[in-house]
Short mmCIF file of C-alpha atoms in Angstrom, two decimals:
data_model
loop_
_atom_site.label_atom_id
_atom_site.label_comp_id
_atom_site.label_asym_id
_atom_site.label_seq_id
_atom_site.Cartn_x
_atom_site.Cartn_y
_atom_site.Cartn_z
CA UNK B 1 -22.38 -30.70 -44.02
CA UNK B 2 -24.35 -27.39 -45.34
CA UNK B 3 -27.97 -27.51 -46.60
CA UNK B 4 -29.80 -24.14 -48.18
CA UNK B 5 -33.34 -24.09 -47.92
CA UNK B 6 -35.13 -21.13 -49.16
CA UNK B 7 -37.19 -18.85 -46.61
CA UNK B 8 -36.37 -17.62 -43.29
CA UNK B 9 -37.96 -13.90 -43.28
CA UNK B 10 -42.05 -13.01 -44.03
CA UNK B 11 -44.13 -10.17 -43.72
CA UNK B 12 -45.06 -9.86 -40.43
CA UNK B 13 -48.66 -8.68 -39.44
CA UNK B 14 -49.81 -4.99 -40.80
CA UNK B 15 -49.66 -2.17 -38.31
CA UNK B 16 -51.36 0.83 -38.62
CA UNK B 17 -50.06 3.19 -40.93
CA UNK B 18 -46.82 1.57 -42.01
CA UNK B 19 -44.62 2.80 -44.52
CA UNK B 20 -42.07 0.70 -43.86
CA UNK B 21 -40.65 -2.21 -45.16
CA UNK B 22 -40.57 -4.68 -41.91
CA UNK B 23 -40.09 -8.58 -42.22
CA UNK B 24 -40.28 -10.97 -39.36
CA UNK B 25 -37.57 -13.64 -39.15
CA UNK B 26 -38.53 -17.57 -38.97
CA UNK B 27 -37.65 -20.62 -40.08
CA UNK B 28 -39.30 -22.88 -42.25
CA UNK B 29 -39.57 -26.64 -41.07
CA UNK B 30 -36.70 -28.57 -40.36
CA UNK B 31 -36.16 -32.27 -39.42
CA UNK B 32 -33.49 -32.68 -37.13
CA UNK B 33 -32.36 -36.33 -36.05
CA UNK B 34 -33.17 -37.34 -32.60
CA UNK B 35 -29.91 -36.65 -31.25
CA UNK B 36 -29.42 -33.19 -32.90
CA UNK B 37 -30.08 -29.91 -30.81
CA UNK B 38 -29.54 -26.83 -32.33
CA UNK B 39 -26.84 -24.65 -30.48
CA UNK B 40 -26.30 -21.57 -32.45
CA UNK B 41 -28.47 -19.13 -34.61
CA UNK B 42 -27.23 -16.06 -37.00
CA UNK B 43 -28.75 -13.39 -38.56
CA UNK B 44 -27.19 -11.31 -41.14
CA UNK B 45 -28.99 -8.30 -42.60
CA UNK B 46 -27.50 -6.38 -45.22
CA UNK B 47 -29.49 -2.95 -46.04
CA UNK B 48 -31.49 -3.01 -43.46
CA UNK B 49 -31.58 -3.43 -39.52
CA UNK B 50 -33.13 -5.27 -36.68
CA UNK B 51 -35.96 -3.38 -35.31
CA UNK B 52 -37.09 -5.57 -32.46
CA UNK B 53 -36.03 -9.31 -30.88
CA UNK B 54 -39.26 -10.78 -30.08
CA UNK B 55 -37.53 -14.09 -28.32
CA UNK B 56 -34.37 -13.84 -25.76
CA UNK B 57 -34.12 -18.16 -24.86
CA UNK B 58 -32.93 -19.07 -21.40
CA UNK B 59 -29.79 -20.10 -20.83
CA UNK B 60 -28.53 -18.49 -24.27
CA UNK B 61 -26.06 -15.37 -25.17
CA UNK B 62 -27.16 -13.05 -27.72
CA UNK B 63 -24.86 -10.60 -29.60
CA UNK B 64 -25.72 -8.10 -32.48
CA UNK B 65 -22.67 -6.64 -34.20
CA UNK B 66 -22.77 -3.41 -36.31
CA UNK B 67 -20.30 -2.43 -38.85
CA UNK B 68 -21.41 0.09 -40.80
CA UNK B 69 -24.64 1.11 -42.23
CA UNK B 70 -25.53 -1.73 -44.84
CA UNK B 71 -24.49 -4.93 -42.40
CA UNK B 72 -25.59 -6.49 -39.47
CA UNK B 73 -25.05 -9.23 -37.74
CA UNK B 74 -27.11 -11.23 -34.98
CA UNK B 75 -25.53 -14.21 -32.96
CA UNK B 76 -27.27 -16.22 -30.50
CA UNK B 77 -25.47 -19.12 -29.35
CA UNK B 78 -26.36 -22.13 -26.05
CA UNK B 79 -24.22 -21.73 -23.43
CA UNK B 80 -24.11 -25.38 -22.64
CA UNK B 81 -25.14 -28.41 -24.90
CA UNK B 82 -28.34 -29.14 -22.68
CA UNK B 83 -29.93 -25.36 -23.72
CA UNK B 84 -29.89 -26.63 -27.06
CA UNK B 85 -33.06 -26.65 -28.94
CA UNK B 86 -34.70 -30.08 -30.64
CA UNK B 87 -36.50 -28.14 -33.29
CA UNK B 88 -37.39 -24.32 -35.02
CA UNK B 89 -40.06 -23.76 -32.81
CA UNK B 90 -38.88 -21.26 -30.45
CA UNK B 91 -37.42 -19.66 -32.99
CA UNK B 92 -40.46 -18.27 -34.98
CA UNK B 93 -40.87 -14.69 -36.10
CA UNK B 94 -38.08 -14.62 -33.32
CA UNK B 95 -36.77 -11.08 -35.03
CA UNK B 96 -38.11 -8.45 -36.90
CA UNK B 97 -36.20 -6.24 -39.29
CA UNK B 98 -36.78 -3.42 -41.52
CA UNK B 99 -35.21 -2.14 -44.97
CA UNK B 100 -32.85 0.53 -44.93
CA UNK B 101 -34.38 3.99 -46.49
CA UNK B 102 -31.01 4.29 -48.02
CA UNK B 103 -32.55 4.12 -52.26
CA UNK B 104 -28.79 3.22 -53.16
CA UNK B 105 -27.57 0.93 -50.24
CA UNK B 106 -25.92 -2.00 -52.17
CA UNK B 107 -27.12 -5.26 -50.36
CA UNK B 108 -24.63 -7.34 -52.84
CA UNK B 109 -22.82 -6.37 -55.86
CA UNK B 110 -24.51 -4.58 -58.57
CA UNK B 111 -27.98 -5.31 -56.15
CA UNK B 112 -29.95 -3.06 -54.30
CA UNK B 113 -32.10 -3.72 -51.37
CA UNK B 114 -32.28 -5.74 -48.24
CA UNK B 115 -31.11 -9.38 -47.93
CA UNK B 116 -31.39 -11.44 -44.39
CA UNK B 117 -29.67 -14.93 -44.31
CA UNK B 118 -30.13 -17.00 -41.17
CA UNK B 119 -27.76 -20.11 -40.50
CA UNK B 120 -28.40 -22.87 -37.92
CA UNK B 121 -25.82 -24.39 -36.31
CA UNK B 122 -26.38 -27.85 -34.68
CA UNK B 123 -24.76 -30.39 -32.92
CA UNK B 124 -25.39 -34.41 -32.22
CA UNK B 125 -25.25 -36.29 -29.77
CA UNK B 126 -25.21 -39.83 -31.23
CA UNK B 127 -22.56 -41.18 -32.01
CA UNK B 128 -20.83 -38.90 -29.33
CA UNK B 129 -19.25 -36.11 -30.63
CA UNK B 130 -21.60 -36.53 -33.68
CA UNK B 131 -20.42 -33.32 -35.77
CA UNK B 132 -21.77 -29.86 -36.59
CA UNK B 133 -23.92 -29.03 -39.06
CA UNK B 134 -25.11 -26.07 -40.44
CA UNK B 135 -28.37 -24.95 -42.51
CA UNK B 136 -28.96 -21.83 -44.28
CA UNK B 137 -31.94 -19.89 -45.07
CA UNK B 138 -30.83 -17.30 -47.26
CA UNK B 139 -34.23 -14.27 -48.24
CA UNK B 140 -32.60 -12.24 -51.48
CA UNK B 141 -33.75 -9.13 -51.91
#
């Protein structure tokens, strides 16, 4: 089962003389069941790049893959079902990522500009063996 909800990145807090283009990854409230943990977050940014991970949770792998200038990918997964997490908390402004300076980086076809799309990937424990499911924030450009 997939659900899209909009918003996962924001402008984080000013700094002092910025130019840049920075937005801090989050996610926006989410109601899990009571027996659904989340066990795996990703993070892709296309035109851009992460410039700092503010969060590294115990007990959980983190991998960022690189491709090629315009794509990004950040992968955080449990390494057991008890490290899951029972909400979104922990995950706030948990990243933060800036737009490429690249003027003609293509982010999609025909689009310019930065896109980030975060997907959480959860499990359940009731009934046992209670599926995966999987929510994505996508933040166009």
């Amino acid at each position: 089962m997939a659900f899209v909800l909009g918003g996962c990145a924001h402008k984080p807090m000013p700094q002092s003389g910025a130019a840049h283009h920075y937005l801090s990854v989050s996610f926006p409230r989410l109601k899990l069941t009571e027996s659904e943990y989340i066990q795996s977050v990703e993070v892709i940014v296309r035109c851009g790049r992460i410039v700092s991970i503010g969060r590294l949770l115990n007990d959980w792998d983190l991998e960022v893959q690189w491709d090629n200038p315009s794509f990004l990918k950040l992968r955080t997964q449990a390494r057991h079902f008890s490290a899951g997490l029972p909400n979104v908390n922990q995950l706030a402004d948990f990243i933060t990522v800036e737009e490429t300076a690249d003027p003609d980086c293509f982010s999609f076809v025909g689009k310019k500009g930065m896109t980030v799309t975060a997907t959480l990937f959860t499990d359940m424990t009731d009934p046992p063996g209670g599926g995966v499911r999987k929510y994505s924030f996508p933040r166009p450009n």
